[in-house]
Coordinates of C-alpha atoms in Angstrom, one line a residue:
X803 CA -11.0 32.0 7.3
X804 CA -8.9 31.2 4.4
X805 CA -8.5 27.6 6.2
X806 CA -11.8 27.0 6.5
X807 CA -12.8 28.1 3.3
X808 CA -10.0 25.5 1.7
X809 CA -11.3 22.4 4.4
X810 CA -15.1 23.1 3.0
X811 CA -13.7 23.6 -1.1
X812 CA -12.4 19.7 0.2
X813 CA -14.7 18.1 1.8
X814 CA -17.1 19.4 -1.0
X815 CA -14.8 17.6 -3.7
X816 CA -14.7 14.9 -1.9
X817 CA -18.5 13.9 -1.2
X818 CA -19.4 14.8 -4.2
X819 CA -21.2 18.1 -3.4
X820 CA -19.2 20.3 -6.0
X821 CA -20.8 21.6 -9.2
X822 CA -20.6 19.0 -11.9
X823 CA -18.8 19.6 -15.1
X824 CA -19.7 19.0 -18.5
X825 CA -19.1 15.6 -20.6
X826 CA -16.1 16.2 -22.8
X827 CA -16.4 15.8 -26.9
X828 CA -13.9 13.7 -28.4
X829 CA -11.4 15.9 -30.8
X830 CA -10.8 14.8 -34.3
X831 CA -7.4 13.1 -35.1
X832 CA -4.8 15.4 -35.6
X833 CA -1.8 12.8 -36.8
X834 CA -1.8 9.6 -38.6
X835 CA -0.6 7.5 -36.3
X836 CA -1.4 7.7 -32.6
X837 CA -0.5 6.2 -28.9
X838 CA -3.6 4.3 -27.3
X839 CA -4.8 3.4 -24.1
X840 CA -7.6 2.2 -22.1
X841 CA -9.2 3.8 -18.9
X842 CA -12.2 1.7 -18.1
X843 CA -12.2 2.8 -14.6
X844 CA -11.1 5.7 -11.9
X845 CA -8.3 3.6 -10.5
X846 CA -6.5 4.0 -14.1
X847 CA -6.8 7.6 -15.0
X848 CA -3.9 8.4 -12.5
X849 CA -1.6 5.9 -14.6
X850 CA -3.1 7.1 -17.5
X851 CA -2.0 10.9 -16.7
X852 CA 1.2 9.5 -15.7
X853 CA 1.9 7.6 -19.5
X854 CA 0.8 11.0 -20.8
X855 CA 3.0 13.1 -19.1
X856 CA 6.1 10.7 -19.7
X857 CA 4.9 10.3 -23.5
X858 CA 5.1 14.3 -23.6
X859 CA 7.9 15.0 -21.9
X860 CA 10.0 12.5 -24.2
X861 CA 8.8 14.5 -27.0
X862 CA 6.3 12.3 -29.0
X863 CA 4.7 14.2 -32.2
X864 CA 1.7 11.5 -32.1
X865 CA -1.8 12.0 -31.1
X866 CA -2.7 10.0 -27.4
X867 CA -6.2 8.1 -27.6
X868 CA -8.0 7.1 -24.0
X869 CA -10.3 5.0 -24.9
X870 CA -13.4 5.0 -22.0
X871 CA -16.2 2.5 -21.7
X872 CA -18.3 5.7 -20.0
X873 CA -17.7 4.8 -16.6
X874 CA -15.4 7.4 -16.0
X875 CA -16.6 11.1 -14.6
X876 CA -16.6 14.3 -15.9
X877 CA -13.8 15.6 -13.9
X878 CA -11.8 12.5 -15.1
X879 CA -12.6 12.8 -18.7
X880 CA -11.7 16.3 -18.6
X881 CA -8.5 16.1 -17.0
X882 CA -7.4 13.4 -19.4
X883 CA -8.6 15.9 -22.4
X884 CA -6.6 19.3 -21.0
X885 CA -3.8 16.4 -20.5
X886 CA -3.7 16.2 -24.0
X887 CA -5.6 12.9 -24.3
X888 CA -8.2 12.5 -27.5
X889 CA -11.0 10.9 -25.2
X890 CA -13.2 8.6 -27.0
X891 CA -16.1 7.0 -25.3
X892 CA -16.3 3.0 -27.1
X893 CA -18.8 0.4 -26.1
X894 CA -17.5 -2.0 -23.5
X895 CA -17.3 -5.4 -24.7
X896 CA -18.0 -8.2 -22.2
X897 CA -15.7 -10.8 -21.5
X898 CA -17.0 -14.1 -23.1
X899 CA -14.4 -16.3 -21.6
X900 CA -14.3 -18.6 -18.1
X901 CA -10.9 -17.8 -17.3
X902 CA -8.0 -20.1 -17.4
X903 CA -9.2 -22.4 -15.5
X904 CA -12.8 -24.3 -15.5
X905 CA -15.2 -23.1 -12.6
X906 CA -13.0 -20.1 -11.5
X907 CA -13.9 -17.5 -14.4
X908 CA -11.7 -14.4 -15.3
X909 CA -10.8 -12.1 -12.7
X910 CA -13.0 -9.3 -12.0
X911 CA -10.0 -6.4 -13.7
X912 CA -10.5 -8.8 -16.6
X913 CA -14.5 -7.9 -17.0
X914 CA -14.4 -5.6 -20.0
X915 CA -10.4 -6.0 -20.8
X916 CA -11.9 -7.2 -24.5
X917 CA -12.8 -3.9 -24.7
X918 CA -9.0 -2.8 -25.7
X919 CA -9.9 -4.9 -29.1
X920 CA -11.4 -1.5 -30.3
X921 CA -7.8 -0.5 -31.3
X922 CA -7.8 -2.7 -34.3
X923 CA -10.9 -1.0 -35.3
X924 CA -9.0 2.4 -35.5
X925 CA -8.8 3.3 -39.4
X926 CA -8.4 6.7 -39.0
X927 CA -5.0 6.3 -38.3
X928 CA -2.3 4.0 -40.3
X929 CA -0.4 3.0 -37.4
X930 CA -1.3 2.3 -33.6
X931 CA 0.7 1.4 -30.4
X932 CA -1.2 0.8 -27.7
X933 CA 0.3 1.1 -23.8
X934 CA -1.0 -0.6 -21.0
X935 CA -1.9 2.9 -18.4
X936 CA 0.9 1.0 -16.0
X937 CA 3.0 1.4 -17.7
X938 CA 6.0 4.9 -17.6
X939 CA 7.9 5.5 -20.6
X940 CA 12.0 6.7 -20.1
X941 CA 12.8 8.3 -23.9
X942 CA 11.3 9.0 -27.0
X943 CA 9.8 5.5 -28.7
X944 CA 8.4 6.7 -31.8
X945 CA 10.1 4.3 -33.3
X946 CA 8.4 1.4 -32.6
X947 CA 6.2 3.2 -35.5
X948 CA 8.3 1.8 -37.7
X949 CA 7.5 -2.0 -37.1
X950 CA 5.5 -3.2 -39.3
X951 CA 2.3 -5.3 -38.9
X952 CA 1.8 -6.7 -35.5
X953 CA 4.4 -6.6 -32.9
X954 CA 4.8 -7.2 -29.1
X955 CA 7.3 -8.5 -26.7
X956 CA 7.7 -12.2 -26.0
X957 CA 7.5 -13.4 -22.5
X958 CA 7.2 -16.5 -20.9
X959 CA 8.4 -18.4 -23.8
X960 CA 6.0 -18.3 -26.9
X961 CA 3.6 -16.1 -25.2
X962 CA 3.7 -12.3 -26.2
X963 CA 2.3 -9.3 -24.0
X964 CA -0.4 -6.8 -25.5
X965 CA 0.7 -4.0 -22.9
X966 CA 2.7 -2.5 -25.4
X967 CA 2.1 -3.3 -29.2
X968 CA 2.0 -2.0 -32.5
X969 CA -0.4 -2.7 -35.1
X970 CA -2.1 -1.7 -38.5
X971 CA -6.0 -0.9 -37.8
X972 CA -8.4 -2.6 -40.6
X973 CA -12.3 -2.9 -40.1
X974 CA -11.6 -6.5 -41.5
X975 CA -9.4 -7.4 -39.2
X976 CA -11.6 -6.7 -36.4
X977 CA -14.7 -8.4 -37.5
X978 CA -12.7 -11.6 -37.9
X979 CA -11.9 -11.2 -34.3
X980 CA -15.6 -10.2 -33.1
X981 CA -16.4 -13.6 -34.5
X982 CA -14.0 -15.3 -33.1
X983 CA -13.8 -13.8 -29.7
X984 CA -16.1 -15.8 -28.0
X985 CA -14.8 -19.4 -29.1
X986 CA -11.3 -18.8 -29.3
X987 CA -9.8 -19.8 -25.7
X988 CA -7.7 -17.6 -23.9
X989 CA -4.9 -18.5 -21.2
X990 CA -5.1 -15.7 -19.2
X991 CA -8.8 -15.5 -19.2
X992 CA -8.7 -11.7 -21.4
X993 CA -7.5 -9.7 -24.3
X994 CA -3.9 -11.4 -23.9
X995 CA -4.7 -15.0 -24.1
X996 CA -6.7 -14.2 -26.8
X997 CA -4.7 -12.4 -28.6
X998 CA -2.3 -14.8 -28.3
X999 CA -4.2 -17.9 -29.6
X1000 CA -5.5 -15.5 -32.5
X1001 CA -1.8 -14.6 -33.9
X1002 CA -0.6 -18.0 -33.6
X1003 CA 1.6 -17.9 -35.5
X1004 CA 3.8 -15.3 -33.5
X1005 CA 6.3 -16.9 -31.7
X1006 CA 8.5 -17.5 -35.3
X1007 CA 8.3 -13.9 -36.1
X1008 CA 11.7 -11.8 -36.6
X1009 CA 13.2 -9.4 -34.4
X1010 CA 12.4 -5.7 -35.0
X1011 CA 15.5 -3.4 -35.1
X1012 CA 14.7 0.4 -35.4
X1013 CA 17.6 1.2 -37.2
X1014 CA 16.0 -1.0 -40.4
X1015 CA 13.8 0.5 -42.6
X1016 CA 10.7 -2.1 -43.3
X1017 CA 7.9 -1.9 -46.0
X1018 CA 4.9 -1.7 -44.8
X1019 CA 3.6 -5.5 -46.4
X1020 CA 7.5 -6.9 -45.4
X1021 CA 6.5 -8.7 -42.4
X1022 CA 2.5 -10.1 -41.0
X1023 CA 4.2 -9.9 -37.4
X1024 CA 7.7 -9.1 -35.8
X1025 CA 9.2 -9.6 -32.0
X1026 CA 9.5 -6.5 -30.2
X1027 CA 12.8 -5.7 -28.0
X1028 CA 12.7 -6.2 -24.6
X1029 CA 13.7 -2.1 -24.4
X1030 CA 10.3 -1.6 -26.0
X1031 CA 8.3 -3.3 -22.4
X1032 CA 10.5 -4.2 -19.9
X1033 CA 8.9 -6.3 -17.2
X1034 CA 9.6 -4.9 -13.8
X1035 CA 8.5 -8.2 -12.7
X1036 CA 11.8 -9.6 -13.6
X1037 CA 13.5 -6.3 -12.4
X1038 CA 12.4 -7.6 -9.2
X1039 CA 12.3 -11.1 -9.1
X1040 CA 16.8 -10.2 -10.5
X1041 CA 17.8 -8.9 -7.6
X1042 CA 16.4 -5.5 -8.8
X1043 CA 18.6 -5.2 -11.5
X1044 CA 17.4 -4.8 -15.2
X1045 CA 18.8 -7.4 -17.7
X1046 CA 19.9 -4.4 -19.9
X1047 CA 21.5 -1.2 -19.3
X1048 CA 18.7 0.9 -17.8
X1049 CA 19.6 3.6 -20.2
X1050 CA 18.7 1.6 -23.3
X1051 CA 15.3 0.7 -22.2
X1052 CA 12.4 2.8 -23.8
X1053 CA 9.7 1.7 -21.0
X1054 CA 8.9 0.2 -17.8
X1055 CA 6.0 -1.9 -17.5
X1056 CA 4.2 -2.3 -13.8
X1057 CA 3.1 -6.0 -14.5
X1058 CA 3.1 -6.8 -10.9
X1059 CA -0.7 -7.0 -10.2
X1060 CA -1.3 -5.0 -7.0
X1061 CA 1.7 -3.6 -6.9
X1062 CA 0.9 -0.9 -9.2
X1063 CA 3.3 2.5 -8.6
X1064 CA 0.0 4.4 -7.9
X1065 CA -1.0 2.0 -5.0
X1066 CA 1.4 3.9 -2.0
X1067 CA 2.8 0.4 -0.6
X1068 CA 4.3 -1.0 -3.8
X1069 CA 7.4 0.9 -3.3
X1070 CA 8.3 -1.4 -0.3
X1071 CA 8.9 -4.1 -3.0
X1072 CA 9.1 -2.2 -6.5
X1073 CA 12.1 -0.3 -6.9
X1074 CA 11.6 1.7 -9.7
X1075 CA 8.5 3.4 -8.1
X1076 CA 10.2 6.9 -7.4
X1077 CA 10.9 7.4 -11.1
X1078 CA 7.2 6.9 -12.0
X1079 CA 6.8 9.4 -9.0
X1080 CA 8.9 11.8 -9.9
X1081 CA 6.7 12.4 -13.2
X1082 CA 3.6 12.0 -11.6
X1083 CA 5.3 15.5 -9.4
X1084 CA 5.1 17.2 -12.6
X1085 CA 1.6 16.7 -13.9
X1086 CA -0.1 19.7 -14.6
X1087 CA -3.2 21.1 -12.3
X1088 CA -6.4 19.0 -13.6
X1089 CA -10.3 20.0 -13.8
X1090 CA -10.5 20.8 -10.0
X1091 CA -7.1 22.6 -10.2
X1092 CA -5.5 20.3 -8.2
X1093 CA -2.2 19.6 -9.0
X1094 CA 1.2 16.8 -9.2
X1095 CA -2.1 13.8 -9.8
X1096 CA -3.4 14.6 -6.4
X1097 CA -7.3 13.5 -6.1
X1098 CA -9.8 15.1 -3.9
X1099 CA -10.0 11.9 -1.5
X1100 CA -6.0 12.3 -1.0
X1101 CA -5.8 15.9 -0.2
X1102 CA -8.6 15.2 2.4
X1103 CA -6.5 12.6 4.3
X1104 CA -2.9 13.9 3.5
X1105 CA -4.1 17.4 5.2
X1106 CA -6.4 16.5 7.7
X1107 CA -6.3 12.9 8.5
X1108 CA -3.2 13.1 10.4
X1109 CA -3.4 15.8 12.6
X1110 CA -6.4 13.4 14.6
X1111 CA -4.1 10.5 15.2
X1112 CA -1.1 12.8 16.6
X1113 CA -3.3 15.1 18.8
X1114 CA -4.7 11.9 20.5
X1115 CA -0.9 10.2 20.5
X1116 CA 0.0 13.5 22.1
X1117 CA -3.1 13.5 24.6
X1118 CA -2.2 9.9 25.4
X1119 CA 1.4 10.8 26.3
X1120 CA -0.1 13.8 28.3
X1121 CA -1.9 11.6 30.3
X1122 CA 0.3 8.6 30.4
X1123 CA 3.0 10.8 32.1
X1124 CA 0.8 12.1 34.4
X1125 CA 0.1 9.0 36.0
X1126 CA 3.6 7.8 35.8
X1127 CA 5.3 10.9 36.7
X1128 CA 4.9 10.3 40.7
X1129 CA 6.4 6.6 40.5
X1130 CA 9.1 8.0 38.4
X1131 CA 10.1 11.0 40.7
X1132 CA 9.7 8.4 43.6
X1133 CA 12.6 6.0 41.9
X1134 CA 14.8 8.7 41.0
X1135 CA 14.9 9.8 44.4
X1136 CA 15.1 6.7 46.1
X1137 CA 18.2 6.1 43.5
X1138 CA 19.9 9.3 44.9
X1139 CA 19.8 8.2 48.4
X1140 CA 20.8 4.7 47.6
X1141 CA 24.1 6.8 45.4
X1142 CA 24.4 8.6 48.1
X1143 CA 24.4 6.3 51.1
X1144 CA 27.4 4.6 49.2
X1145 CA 29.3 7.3 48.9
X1146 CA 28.8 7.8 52.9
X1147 CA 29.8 4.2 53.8
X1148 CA 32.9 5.2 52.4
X1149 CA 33.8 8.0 54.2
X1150 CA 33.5 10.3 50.9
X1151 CA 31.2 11.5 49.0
X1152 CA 29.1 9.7 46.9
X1153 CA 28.2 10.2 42.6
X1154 CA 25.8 12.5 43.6
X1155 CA 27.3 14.2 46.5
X1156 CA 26.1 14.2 50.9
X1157 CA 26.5 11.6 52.7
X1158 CA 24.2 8.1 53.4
X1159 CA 22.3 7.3 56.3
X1160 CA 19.3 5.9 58.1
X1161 CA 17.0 8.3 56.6
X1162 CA 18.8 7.9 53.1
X1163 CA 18.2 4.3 53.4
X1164 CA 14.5 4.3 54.5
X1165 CA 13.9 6.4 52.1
X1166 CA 15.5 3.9 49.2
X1167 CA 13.9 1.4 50.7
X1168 CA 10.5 2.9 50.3
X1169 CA 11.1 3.9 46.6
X1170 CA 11.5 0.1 45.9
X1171 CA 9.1 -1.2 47.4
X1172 CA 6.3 1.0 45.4
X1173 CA 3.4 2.7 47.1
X1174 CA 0.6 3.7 46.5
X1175 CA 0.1 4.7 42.3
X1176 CA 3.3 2.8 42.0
X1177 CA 3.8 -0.2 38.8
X1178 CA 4.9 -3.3 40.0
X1179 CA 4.8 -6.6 38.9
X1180 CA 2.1 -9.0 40.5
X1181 CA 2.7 -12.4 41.7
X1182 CA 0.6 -15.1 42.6
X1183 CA 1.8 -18.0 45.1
X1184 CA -0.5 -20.8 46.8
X1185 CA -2.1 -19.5 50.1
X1186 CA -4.1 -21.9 52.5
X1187 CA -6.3 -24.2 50.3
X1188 CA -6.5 -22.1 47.4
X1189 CA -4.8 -22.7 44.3
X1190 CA -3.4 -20.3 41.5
X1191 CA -5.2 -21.4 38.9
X1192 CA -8.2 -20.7 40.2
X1193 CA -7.6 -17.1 40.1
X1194 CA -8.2 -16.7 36.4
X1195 CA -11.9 -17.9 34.7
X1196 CA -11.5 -20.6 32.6
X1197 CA -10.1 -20.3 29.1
X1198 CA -8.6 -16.7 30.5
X1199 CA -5.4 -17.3 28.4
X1200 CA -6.9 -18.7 25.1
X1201 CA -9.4 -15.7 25.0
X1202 CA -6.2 -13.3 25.8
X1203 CA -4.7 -14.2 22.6
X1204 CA -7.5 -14.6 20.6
X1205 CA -8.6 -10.7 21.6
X1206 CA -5.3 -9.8 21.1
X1207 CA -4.7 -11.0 17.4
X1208 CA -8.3 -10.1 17.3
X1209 CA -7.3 -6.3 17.9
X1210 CA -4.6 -6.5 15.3
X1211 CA -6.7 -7.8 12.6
X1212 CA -9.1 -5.3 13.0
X1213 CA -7.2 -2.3 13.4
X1214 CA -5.4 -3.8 10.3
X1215 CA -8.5 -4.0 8.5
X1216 CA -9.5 -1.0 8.9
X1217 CA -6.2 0.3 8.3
X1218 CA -6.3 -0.6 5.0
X1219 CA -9.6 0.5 4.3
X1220 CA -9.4 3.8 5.1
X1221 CA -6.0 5.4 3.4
X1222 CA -6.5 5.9 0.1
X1223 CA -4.4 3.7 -2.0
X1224 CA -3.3 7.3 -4.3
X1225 CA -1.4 9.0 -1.4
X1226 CA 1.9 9.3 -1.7
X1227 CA 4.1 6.9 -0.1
X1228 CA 5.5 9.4 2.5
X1229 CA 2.0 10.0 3.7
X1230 CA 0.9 6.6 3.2
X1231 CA 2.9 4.6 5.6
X1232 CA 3.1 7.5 8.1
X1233 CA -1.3 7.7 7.5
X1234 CA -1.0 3.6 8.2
X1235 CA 1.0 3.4 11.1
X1236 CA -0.7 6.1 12.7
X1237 CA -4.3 5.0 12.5
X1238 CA -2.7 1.5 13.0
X1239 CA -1.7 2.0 16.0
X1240 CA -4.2 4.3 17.4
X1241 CA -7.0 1.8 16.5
X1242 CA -5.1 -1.1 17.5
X1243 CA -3.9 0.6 21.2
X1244 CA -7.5 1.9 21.4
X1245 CA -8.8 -1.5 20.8
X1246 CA -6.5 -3.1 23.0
X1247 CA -6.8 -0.6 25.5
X1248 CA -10.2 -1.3 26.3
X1249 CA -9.6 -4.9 26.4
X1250 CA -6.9 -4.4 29.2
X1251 CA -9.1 -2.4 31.1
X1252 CA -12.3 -5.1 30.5
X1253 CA -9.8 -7.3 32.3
X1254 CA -9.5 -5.0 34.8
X1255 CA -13.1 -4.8 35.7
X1256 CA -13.5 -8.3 35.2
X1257 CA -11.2 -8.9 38.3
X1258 CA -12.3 -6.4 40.3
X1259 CA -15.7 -7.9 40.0
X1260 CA -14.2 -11.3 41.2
X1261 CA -12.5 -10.5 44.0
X1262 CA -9.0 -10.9 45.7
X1263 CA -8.1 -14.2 45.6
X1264 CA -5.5 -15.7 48.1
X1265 CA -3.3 -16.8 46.2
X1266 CA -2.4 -13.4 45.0
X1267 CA 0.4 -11.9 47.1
X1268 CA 0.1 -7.8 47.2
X1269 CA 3.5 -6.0 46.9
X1270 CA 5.2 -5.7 49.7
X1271 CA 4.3 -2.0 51.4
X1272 CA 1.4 -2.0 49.3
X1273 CA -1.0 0.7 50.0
X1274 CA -3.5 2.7 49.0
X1275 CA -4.8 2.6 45.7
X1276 CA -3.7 -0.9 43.3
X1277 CA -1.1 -0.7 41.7
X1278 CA -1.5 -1.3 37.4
X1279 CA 1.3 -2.9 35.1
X1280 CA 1.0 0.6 33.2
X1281 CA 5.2 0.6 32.9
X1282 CA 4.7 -3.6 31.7
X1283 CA 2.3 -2.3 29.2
X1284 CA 3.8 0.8 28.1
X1285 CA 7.1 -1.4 27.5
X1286 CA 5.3 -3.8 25.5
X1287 CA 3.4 -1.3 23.5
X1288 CA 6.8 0.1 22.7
X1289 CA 8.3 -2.8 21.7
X1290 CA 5.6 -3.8 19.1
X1291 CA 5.7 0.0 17.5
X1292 CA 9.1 -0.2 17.3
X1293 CA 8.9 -3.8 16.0
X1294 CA 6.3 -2.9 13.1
X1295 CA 8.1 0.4 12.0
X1296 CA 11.0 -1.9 11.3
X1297 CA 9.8 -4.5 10.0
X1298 CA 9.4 -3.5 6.2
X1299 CA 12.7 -1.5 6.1
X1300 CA 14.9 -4.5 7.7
X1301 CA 16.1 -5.7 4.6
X1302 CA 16.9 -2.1 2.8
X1303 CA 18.5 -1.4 6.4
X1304 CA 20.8 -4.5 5.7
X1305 CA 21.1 -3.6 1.8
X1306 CA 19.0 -6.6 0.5
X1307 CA 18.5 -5.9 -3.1
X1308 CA 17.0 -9.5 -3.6
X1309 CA 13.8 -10.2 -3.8
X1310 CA 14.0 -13.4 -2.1
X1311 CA 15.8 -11.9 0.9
X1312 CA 13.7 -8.8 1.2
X1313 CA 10.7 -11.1 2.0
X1314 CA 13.2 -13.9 4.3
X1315 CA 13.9 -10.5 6.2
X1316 CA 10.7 -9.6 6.7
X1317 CA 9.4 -12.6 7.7
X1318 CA 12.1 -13.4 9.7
X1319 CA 11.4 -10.3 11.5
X1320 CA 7.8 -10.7 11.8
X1321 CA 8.1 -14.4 13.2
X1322 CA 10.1 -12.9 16.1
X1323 CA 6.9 -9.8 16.7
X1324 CA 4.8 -13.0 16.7
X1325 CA 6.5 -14.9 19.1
X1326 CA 7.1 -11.8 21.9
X1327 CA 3.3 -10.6 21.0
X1328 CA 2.0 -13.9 21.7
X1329 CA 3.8 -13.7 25.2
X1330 CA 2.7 -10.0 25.6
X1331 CA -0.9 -11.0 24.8
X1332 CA -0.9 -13.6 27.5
X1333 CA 1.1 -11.5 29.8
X1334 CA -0.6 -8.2 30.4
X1335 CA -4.4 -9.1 30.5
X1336 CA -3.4 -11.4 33.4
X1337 CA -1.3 -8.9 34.5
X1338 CA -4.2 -6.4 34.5
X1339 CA -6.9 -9.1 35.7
X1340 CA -4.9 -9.7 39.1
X1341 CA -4.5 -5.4 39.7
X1342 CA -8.5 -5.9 38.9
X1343 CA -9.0 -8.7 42.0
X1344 CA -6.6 -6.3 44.2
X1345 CA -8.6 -3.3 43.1
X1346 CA -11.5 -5.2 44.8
X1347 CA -9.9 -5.8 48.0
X1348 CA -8.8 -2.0 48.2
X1349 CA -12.4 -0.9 47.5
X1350 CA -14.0 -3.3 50.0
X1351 CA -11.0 -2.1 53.2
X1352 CA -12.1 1.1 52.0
X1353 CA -15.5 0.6 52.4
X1354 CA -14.7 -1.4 55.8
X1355 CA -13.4 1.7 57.4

């Protein structure tokens, strides 16, 4: 009952059907300075959680804006506010900008990104450093307080990054730039760019050092550390190895576009993904109760999404054994006459004991040749006038592989569609690979056995040469297939681990090892995909032969 009750309680959550909460009120300040962020969207108030939590547990005494455009739900807001978050609901500004280049426009994450402007607007506080929600902080950084003015982080030369900077609010200040906004150009097609041709002056500025005390007037702007946003970008890209001790470094920053450490895949490339994941473990329960940053839509898949996949694996293997279990037994015992019969041309015994004979040797000799139910390989030779060729339709191979590659894509597809990018890694790649390959061997299953009919609605053809003592039913590659099917799985579970397996740290070499082994899946699937729906097009045109003798007699 108490199962039930908890599978209802989640599918409720997660269609929607629960009881709505109320909109939370944003608190009044409650320090003069204050850490700010922006959550313009669902797929940010996980990070968002996570920056609190690390913020927290480092021991900041400052207040933590989350600035929302509105578009977030109750729940979220909520959570964010018992978090600890001041939750402040701002107008979203529109970006006025074509992007970086002309005719492509911003990216669609760069829509309302201007919207982060609002920080400079902030007068109710002397000081504000605003964090990107990707970003995970290691140990206290409150003082980066201490900068005066503006400060950020250079990268890529003269540019600076606004994911983590400080800055002095003034309603002046942000007027200027509401002006300004929509004919100042920006590089990157949002806030940064921006940003970055509106403090142009930046690239001279100083270097900050928190161990000297600054007047608040001393400096207009001043160059953050690299400790104060560290770029796991170039983490990866050097070898994944930071450019400082680790232990100096007062934040990581998640620059690397998709690979955000919320998304369950990144890890595969991002190294420093299980220290963002060990904090996310520690977040407290949210609205719903739920706890360590799980979300309804996770819960759902992580509990009851994989049992579907390994029940039908399980049925599959059921059946699959059933069918193969008399041509198995059969070998096995024609391979302990054969053993035997050796040991009694000797004069001894043989591995397995007894001695050989005629009977041991008919016996063998029927095991190999495969009976009825048993999996052999067909063959095709010229008979009469007929040639081989003709026994496949025309454009048989090309629309092999093309359903083949076809099946992957799909199942692929779908794949990605369906597991939630939130689920934690474990259950993430073991939630991909098994709907991957149940929709893919589904999907290819029913090919194979399309084949199948296909030839059995052609006809034998001469030219195909039945196994010798064939009779009875047809025999089916089933062992060909199984083999193959084996290969692939084991193929694809490798695949992204090869270059941890060999200890590649680079990233360069993590993706040559991929590839590498990916090219050679290619180049055996290719072969596969040609081979077995031939394979089970000529058991189809024998299937027809049997039915018709059948019929005959």
């Amino acid at each position: 009952m108490k199962l039930l009750q908890s599978l209802l309680a989640v599918l409720l959550i997660s269609f929607g059907f629960a009881t709505a909460t109320p909109t939370v009120k944003s608190a009044p300040a409650r320090a003069p300075e204050a850490y700010a962020t922006l959550v313009y969207g669902e797929d940010f108030v996980l990070g968002a959680r996570v920056l609190g939590q690390s913020l927290r547990e480092a021991g900041t005494t400052r207040d933590m804006v989350a600035l929302t455009t509105g578009s977030l739900s109750a729940a979220s807001e909520l959570t964010l506010a018992s978090d600890g978050w001041r939750v402040i609901h701002v107008a979203p500004v529109a970006n006025p900008g074509k992007g970086p280049q002309p005719g492509l426009g911003y990216p669609a994450r760069f829509a309302y990104v201007y919207t982060k402007l609002y920080i400079f607007k902030m007068t109710e506080y002397k000081k504000i450093v605003f964090i990107d929600a990707d970003v995970l902080v290691l140990r206290n950084m409150d003082s980066i307080f201490k900068c005066p003015g503006f400060c950020a982080a250079l990268r890529h030369s003269e540019r600076f990054n606004t994911g983590v900077m400080s800055l002095v609010p003034s309603q002046e200040l942000y007027d200027d730039m509401m002006a300004k906004v929509a004919s100042m150009p920006s590089y990157t097609g949002g806030d940064q760019g921006f940003l970055n041709s509106y403090f142009s002056g930046f690239a001279h500025a100083p270097l900050f050092d928190p161990d000297t005390p600054y007047t608040s007037d001393q400096y207009k702007y001043m160059r953050l550390p690299t400790t104060y946003n560290a770029d796991v970008g170039l983490f990866v890209v050097g070898s994944n190895r930071w450019m400082l001790p680790r232990d100096t470094l007062y934040v990581i920053h998640f620059t690397l576009g998709p690979f955000k450490p919320w998304v369950w895949w990144s890890g595969w490339l991002v190294r420093e993904n299980p220290a963002w994941e060990a904090v996310r473990g520690r977040l407290p329960p949210d609205s719903r109760g739920l706890k360590a940053g799980t979300t309804p839509r996770q819960l759902f898949y992580e509990r009851w999404m994989i049992a579907l996949p390994v029940a039908a694996f399980a049925a599959i293997a059921y059946l699959a054994w059933a069918s193969l279990a008399p041509a198995v037994k059969e070998g096995l015992s024609g391979l302990t006459n054969i053993l035997r019969r050796r040991g009694g041309a000797g004069g001894g015994y043989g591995l397995l004991g007894g001695s050989g004979g005629a009977g041991g040797a008919g016996a063998g000799g029927a095991g190999s040749h495969g009976v009825s139910g048993a999996d052999v390989v067909l063959k095709m030779s010229p008979a009469g006038n007929a040639s081989a060729g003709d026994v496949f339709p025309r454009f048989f191979m090309a629309g092999a592989l093309a359903a083949g590659y076809g099946c992957v894509v799909l199942a692929t597809i779908i794949t990605i569609l369906m597991v939630p990018y939130e689920v934690e890694p474990l259950y993430g790649w073991t939630l991909s690979y098994l709907w991957g390959f149940l929709l893919l061997g589904t999907c290819y299953g029913l090919f194979l056995r399309a084949c199948f009919a296909a030839g059995r609605r052609a006809g034998l053809h001469p030219a195909v040469t039945p196994p010798k003592g064939w009779v009875g039913a047809p025999p089916v590659p089933r062992s060909e297939t199984a083999a193959s099917a084996a290969f692939l799985v084991a193929s694809l579970l490798l695949a992204p681990w090869l270059g941890r397996l060999l200890h590649i740290n680079s990233f360069v070499g993590t993706i040559v090892a991929t590839v590498f082994i990916g090219l050679g899946v290619i180049v055996v699937a290719t072969v596969q995909f040609a081979f077995l729906p031939a394979q089970w097009y000529i058991a189809g045109r024998m299937a027809a032969a049997a039915g018709a003798g059948a019929r005959a007699s």
